PDB file of N, CA, C and O and ligand atoms in Angstrom:
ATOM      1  N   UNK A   1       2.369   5.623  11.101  1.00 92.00           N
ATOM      2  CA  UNK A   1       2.457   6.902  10.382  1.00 92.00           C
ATOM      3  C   UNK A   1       1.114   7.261   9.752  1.00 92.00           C
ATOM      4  O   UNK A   1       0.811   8.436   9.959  1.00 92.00           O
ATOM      5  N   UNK A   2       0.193   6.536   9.010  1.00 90.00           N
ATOM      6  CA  UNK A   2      -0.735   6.328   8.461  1.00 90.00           C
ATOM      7  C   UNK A   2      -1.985   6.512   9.495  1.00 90.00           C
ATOM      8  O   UNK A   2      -3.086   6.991   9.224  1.00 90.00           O
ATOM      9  N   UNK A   3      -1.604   6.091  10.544  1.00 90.00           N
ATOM     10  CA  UNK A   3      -2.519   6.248  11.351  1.00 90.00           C
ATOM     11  C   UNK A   3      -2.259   7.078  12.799  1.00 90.00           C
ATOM     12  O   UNK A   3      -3.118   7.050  13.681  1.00 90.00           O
ATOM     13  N   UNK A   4      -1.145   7.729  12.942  1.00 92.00           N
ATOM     14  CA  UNK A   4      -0.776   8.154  13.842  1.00 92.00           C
ATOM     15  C   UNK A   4      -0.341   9.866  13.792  1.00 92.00           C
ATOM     16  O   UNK A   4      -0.118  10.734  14.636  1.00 92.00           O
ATOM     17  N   UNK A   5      -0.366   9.784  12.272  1.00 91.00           N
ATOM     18  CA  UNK A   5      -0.094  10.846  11.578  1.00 91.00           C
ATOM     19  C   UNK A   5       1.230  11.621  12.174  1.00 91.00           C
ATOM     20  O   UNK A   5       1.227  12.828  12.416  1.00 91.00           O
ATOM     21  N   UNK A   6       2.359  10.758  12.377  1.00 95.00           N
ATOM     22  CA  UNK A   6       3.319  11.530  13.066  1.00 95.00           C
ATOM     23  C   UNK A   6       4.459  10.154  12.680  1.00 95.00           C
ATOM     24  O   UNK A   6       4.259   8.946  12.812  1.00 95.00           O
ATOM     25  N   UNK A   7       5.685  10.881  12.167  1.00 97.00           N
ATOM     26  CA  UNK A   7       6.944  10.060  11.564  1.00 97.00           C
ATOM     27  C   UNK A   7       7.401   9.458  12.966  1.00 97.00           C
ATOM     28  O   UNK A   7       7.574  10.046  14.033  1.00 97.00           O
ATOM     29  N   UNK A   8       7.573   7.847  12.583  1.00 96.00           N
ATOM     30  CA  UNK A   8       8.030   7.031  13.883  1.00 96.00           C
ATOM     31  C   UNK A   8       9.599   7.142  13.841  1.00 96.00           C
ATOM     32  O   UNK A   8      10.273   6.584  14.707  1.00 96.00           O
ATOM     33  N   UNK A   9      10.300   8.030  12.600  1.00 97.00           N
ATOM     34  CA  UNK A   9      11.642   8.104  12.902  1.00 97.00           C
ATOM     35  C   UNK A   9      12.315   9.177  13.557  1.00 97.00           C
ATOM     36  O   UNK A   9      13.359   9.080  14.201  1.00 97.00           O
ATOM     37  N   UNK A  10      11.357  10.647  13.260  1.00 97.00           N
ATOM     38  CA  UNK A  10      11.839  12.077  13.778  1.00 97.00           C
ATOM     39  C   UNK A  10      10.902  12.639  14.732  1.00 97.00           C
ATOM     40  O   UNK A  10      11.013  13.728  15.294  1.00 97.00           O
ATOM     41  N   UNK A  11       9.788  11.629  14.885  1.00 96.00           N
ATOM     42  CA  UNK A  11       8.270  12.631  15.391  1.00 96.00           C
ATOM     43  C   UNK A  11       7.569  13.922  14.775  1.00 96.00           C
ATOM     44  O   UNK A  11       6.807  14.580  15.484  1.00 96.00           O
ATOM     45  N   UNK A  12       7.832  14.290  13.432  1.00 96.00           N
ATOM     46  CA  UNK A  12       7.725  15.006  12.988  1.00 96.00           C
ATOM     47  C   UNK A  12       6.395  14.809  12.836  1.00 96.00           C
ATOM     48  O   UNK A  12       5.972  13.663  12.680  1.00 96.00           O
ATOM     49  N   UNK A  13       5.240  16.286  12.866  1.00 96.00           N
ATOM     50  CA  UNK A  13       3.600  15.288  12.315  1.00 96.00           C
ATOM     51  C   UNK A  13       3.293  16.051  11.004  1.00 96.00           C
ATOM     52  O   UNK A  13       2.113  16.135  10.664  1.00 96.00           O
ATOM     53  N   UNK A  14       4.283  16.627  10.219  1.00 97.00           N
ATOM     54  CA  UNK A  14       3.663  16.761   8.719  1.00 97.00           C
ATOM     55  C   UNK A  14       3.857  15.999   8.125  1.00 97.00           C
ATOM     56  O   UNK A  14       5.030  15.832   7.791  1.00 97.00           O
ATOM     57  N   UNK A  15       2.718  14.988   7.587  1.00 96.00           N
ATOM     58  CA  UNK A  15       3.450  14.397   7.011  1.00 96.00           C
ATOM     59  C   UNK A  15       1.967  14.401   5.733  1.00 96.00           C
ATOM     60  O   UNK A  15       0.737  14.417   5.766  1.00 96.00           O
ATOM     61  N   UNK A  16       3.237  14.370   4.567  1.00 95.00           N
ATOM     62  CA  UNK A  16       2.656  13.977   3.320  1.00 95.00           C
ATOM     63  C   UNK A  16       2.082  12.805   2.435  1.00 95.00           C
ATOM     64  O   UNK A  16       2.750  11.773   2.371  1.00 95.00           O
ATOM     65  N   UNK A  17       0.716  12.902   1.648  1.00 93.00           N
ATOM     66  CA  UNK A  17      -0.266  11.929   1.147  1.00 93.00           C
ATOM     67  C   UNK A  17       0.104  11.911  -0.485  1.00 93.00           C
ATOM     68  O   UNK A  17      -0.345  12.770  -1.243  1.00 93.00           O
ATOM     69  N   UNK A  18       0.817  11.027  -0.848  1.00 90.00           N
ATOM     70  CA  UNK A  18       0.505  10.559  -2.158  1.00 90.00           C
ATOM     71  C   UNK A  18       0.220   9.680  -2.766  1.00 90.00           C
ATOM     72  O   UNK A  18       0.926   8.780  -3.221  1.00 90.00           O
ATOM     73  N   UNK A  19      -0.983   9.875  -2.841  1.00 89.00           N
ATOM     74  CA  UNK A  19      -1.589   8.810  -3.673  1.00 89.00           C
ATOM     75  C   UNK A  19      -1.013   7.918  -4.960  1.00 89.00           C
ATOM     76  O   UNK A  19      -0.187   8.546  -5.624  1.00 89.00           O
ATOM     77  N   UNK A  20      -1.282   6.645  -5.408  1.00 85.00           N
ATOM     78  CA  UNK A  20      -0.498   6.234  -6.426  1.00 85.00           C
ATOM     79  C   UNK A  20      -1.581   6.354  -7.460  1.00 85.00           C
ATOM     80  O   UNK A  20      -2.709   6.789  -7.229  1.00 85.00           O
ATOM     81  N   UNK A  21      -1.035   5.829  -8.895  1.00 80.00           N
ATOM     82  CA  UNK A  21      -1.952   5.514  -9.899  1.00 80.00           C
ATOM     83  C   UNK A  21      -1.270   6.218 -10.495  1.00 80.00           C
ATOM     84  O   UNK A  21      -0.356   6.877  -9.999  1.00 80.00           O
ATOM     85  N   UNK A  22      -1.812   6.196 -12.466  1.00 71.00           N
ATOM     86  CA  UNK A  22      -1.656   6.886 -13.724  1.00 71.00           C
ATOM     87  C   UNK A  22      -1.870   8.352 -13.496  1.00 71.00           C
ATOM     88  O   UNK A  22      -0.960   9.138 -13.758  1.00 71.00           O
ATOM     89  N   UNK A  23      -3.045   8.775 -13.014  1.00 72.00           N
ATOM     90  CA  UNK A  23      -4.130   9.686 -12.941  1.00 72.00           C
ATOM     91  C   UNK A  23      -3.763  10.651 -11.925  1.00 72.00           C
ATOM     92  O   UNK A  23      -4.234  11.777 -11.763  1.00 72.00           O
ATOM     93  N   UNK A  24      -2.811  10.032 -11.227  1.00 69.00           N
ATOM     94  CA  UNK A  24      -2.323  10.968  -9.728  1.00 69.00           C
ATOM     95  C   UNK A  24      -1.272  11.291  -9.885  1.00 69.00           C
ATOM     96  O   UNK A  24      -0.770  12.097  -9.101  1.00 69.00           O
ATOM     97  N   UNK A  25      -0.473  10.719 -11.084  1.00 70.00           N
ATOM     98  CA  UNK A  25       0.874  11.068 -11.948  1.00 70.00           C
ATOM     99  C   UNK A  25       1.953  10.341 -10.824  1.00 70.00           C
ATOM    100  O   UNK A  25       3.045  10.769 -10.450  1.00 70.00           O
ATOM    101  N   UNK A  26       1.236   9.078 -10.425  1.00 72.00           N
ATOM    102  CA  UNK A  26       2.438   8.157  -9.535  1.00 72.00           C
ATOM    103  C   UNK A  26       2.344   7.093  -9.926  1.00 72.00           C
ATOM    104  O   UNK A  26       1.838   6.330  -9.103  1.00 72.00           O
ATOM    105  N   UNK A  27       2.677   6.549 -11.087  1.00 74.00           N
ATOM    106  CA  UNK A  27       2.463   5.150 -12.002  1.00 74.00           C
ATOM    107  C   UNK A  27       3.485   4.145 -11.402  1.00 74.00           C
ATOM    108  O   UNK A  27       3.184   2.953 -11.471  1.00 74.00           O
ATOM    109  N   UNK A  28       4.364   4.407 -10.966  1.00 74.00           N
ATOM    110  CA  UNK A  28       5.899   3.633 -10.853  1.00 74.00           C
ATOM    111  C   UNK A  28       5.802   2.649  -8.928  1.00 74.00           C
ATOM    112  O   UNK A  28       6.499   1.717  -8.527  1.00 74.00           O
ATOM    113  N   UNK A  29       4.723   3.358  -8.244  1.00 82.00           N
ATOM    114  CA  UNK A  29       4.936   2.750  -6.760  1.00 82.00           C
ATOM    115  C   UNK A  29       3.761   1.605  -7.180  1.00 82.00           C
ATOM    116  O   UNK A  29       2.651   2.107  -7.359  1.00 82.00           O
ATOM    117  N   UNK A  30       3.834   0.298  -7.343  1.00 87.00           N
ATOM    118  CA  UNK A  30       2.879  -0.251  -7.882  1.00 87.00           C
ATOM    119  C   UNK A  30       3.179  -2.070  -7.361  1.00 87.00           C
ATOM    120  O   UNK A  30       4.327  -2.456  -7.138  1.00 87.00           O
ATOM    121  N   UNK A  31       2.248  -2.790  -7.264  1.00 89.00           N
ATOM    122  CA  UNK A  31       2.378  -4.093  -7.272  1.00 89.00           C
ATOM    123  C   UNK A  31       1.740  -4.460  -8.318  1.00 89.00           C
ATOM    124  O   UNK A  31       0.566  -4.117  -8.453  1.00 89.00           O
ATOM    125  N   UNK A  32       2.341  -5.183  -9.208  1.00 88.00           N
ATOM    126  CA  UNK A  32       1.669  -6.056 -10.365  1.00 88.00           C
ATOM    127  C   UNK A  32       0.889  -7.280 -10.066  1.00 88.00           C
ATOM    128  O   UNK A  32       1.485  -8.157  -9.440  1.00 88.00           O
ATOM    129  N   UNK A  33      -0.319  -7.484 -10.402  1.00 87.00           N
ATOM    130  CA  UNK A  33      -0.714  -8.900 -10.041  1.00 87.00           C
ATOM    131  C   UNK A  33      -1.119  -9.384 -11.505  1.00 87.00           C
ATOM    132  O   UNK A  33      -0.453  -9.116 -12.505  1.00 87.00           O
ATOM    133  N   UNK A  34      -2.167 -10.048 -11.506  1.00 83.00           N
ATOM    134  CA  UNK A  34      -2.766 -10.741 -13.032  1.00 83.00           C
ATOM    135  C   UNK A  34      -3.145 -10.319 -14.171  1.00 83.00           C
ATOM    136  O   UNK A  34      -2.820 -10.340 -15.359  1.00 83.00           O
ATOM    137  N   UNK A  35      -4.358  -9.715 -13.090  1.00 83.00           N
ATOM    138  CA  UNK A  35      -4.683  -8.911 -14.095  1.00 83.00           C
ATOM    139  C   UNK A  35      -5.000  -7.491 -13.463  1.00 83.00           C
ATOM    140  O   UNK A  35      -6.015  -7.041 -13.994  1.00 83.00           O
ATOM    141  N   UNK A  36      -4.626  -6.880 -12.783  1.00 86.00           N
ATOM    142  CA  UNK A  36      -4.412  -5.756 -12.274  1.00 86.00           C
ATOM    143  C   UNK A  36      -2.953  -5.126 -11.598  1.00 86.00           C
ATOM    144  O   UNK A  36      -1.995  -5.782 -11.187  1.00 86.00           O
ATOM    145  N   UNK A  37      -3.096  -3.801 -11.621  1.00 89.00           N
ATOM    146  CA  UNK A  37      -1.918  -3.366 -11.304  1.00 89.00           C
ATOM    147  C   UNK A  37      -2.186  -2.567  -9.669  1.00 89.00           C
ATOM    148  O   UNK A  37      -2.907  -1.572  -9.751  1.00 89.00           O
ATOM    149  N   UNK A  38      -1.781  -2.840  -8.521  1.00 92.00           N
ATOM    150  CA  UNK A  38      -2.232  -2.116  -7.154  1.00 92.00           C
ATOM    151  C   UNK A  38      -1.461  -0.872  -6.908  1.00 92.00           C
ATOM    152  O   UNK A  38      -0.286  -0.935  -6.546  1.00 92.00           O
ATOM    153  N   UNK A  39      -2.022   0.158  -7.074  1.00 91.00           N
ATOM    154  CA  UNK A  39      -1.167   1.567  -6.911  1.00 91.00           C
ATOM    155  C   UNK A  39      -1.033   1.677  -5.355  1.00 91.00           C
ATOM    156  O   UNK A  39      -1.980   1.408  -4.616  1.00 91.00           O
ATOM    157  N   UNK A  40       0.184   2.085  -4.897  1.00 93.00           N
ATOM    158  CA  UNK A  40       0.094   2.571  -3.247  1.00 93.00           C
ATOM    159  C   UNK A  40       0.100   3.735  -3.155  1.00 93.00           C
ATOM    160  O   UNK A  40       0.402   4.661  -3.909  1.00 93.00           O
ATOM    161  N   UNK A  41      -0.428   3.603  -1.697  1.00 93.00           N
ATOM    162  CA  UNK A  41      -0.273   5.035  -1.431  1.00 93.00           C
ATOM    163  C   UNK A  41       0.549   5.769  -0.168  1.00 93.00           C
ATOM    164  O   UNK A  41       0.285   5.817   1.034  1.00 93.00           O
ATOM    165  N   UNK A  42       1.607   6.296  -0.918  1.00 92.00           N
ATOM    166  CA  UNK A  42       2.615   6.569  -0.187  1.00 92.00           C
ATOM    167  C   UNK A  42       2.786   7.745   1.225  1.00 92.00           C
ATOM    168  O   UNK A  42       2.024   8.699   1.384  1.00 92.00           O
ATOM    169  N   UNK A  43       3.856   7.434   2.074  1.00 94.00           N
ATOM    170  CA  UNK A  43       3.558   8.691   2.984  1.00 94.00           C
ATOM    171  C   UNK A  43       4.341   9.142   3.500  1.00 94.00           C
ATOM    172  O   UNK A  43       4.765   8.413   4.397  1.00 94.00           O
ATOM    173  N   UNK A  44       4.891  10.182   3.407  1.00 95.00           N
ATOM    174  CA  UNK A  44       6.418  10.784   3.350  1.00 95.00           C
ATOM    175  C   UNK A  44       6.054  12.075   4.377  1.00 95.00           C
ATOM    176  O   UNK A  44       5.094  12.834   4.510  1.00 95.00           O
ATOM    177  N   UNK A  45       7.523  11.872   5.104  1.00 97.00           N
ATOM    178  CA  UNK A  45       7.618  12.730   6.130  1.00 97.00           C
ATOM    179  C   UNK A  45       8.408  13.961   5.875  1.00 97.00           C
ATOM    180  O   UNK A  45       9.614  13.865   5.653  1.00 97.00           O
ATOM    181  N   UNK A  46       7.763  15.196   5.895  1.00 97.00           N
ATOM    182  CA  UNK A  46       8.138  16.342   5.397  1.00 97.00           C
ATOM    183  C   UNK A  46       9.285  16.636   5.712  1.00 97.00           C
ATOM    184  O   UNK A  46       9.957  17.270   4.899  1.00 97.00           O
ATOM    185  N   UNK A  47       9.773  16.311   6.814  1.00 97.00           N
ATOM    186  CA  UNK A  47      11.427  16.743   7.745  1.00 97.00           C
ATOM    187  C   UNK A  47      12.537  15.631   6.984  1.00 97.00           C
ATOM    188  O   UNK A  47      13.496  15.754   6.222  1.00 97.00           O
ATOM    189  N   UNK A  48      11.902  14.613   7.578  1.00 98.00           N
ATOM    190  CA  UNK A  48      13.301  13.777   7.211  1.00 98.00           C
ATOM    191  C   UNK A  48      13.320  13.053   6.610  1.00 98.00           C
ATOM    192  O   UNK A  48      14.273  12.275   6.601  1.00 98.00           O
ATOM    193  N   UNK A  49      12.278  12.927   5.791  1.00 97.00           N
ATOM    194  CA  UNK A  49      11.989  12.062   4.203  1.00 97.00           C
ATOM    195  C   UNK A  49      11.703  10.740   4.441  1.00 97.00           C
ATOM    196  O   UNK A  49      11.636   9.868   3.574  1.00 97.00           O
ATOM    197  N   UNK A  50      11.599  10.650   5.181  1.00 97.00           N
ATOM    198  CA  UNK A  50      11.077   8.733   5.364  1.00 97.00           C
ATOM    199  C   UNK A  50      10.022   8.410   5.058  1.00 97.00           C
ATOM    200  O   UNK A  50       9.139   9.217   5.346  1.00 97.00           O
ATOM    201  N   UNK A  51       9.591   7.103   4.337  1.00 95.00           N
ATOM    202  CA  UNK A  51       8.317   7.178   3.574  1.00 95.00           C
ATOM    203  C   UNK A  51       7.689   5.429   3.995  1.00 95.00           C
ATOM    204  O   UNK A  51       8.355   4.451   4.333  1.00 95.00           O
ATOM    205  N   UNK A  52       6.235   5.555   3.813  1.00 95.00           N
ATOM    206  CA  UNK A  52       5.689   4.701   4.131  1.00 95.00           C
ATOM    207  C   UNK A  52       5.154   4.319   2.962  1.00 95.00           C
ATOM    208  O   UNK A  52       5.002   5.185   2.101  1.00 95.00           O
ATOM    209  N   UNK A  53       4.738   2.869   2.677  1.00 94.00           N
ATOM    210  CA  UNK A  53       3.937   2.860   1.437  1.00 94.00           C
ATOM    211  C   UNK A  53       2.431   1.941   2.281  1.00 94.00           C
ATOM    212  O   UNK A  53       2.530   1.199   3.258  1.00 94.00           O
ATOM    213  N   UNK A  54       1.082   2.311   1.500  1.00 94.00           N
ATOM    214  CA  UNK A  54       0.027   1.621   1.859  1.00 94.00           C
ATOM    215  C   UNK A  54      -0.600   1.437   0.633  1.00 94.00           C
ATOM    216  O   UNK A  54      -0.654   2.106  -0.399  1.00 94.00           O
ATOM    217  N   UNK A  55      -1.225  -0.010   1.118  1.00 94.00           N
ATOM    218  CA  UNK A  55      -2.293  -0.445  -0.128  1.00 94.00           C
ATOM    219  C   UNK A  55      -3.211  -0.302   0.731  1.00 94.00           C
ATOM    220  O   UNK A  55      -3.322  -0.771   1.864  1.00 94.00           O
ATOM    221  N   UNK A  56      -4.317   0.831  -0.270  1.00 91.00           N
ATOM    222  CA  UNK A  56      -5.489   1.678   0.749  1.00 91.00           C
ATOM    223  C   UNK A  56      -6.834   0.740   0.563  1.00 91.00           C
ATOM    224  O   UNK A  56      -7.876   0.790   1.216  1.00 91.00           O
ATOM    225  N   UNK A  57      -6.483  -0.142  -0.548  1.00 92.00           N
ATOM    226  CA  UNK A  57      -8.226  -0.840  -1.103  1.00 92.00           C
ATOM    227  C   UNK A  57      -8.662  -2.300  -0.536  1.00 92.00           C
ATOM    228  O   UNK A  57      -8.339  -3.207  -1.303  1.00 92.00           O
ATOM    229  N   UNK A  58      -9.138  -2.595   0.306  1.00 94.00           N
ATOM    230  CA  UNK A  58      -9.246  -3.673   1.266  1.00 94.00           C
ATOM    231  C   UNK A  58      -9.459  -5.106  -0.018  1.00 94.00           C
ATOM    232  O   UNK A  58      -8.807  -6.149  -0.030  1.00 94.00           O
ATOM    233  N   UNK A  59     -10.445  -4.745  -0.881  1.00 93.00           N
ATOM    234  CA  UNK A  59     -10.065  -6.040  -2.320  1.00 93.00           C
ATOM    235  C   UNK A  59      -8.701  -6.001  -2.779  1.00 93.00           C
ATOM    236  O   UNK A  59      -8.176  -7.106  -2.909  1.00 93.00           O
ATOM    237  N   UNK A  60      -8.102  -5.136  -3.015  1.00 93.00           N
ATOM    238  CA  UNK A  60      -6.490  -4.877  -3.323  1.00 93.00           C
ATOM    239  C   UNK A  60      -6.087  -5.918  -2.259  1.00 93.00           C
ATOM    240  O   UNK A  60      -6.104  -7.043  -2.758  1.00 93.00           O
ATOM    241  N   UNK A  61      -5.609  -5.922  -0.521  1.00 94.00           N
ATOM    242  CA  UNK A  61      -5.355  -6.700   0.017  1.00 94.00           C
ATOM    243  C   UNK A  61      -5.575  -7.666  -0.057  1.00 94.00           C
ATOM    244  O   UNK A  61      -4.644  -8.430   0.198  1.00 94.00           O
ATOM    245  N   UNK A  62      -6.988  -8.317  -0.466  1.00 93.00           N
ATOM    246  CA  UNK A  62      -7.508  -9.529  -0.634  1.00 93.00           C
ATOM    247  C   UNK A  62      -6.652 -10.126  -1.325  1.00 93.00           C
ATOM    248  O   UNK A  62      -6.016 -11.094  -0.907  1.00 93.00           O
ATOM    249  N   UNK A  63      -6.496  -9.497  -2.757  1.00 91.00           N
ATOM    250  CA  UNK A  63      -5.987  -9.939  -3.686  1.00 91.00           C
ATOM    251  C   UNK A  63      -4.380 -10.157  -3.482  1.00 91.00           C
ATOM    252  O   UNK A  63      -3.600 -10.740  -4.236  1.00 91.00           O
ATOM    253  N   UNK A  64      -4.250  -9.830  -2.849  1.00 92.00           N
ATOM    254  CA  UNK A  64      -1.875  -9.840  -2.613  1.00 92.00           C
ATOM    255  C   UNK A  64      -2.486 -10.739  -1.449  1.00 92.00           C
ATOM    256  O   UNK A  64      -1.938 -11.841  -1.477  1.00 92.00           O
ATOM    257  N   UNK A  65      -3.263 -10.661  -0.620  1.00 91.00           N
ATOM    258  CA  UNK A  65      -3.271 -12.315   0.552  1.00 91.00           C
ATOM    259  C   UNK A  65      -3.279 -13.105  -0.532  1.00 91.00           C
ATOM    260  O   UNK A  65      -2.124 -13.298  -0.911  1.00 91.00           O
ATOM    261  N   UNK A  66      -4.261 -13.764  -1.342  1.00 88.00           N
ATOM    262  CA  UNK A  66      -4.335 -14.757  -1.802  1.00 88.00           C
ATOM    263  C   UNK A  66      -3.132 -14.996  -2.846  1.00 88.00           C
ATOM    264  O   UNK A  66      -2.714 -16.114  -3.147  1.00 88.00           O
ATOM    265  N   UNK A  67      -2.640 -13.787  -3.350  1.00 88.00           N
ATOM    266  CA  UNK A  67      -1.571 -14.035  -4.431  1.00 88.00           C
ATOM    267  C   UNK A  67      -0.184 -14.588  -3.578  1.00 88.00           C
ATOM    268  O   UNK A  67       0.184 -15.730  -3.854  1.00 88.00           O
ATOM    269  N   UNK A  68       0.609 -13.810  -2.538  1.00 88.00           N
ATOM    270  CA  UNK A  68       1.857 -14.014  -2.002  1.00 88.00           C
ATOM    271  C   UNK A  68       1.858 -14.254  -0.814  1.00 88.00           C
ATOM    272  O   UNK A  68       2.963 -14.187  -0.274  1.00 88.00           O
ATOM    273  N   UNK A  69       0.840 -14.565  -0.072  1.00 86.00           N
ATOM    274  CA  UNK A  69       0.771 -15.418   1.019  1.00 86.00           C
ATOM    275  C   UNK A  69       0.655 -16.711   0.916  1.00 86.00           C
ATOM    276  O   UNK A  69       0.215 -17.282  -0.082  1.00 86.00           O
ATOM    277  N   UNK A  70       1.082 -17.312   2.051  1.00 76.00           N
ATOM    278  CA  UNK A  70       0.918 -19.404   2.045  1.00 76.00           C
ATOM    279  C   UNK A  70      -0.939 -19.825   1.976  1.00 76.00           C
ATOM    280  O   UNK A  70      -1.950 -19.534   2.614  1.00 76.00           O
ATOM    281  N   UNK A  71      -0.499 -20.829   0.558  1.00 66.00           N
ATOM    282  CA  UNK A  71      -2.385 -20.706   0.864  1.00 66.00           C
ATOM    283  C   UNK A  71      -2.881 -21.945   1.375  1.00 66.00           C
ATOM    284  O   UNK A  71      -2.772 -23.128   1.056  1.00 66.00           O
ATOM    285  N   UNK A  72      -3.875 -20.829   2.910  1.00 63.00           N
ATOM    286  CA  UNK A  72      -4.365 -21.825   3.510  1.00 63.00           C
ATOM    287  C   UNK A  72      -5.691 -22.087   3.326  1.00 63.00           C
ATOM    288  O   UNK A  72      -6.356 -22.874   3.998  1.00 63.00           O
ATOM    289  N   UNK A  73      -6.040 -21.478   2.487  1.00 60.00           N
ATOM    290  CA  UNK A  73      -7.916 -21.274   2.185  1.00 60.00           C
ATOM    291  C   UNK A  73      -7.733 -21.944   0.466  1.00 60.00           C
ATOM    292  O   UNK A  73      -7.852 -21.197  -0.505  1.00 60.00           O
ATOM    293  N   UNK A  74      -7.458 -23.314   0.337  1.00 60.00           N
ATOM    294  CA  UNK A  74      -7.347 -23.564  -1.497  1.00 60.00           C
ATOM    295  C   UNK A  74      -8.806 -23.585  -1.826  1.00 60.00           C
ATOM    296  O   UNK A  74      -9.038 -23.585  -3.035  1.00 60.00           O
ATOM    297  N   UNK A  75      -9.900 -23.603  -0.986  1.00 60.00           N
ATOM    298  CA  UNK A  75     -11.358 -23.277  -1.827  1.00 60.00           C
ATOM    299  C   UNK A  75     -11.843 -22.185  -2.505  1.00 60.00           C
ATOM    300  O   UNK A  75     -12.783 -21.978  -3.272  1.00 60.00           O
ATOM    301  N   UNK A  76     -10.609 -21.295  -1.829  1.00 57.00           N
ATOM    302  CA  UNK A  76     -10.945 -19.691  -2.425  1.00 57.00           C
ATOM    303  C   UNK A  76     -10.450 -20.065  -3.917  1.00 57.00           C
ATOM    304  O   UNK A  76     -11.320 -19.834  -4.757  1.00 57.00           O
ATOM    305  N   UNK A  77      -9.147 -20.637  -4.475  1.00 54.00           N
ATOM    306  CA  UNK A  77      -8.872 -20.894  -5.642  1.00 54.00           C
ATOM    307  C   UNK A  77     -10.326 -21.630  -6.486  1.00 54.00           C
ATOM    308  O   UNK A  77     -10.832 -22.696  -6.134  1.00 54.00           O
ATOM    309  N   UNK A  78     -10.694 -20.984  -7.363  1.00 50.00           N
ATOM    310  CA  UNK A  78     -11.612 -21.671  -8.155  1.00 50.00           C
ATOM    311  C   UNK A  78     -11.596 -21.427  -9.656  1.00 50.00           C
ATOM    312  O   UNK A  78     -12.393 -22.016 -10.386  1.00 50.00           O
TER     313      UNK A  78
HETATM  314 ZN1  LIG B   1      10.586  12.100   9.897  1.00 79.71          ZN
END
């Protein structure tokens, strides 16, 4: 959807960008980690409402690999 720009449930291709965060007035779609909070960014299909969520910030990912994935890299822990 994100990258195809077209709903994989209706084929519909409007589809809508909302960004998360305080500031974008979308506080609530969020992963909590330590010491940060990861806003997503959501993507909703204008027809038939189906929604995608993405974490857009490649350190954001970093950070949820190392948090809730199996860890196979323990040198990264320091
Ligand atoms: Zn759709």
């Amino acid at each position: 959807m994100k990258y195809t720009n077209c709903c994989p449930k209706c084929q519909h291709s409007e589809i809508a960008i909302i960004e998360g965060g305080t500031f974008k007035g979308n506080t609530y779609n969020s992963i909590t980690m330590t010491l940060k909070v990861i806003y997503l960014t959501r993507y909703v299909c204008t027809k038939c409402g189906y929604c995608e969520n993405y974490v857009e910030d490649q350190d954001d990912l970093e950070s949820i690999k190392r948090k809730f994935t199996r860890n196979d890299f323990p040198d990264e822990y320091v």
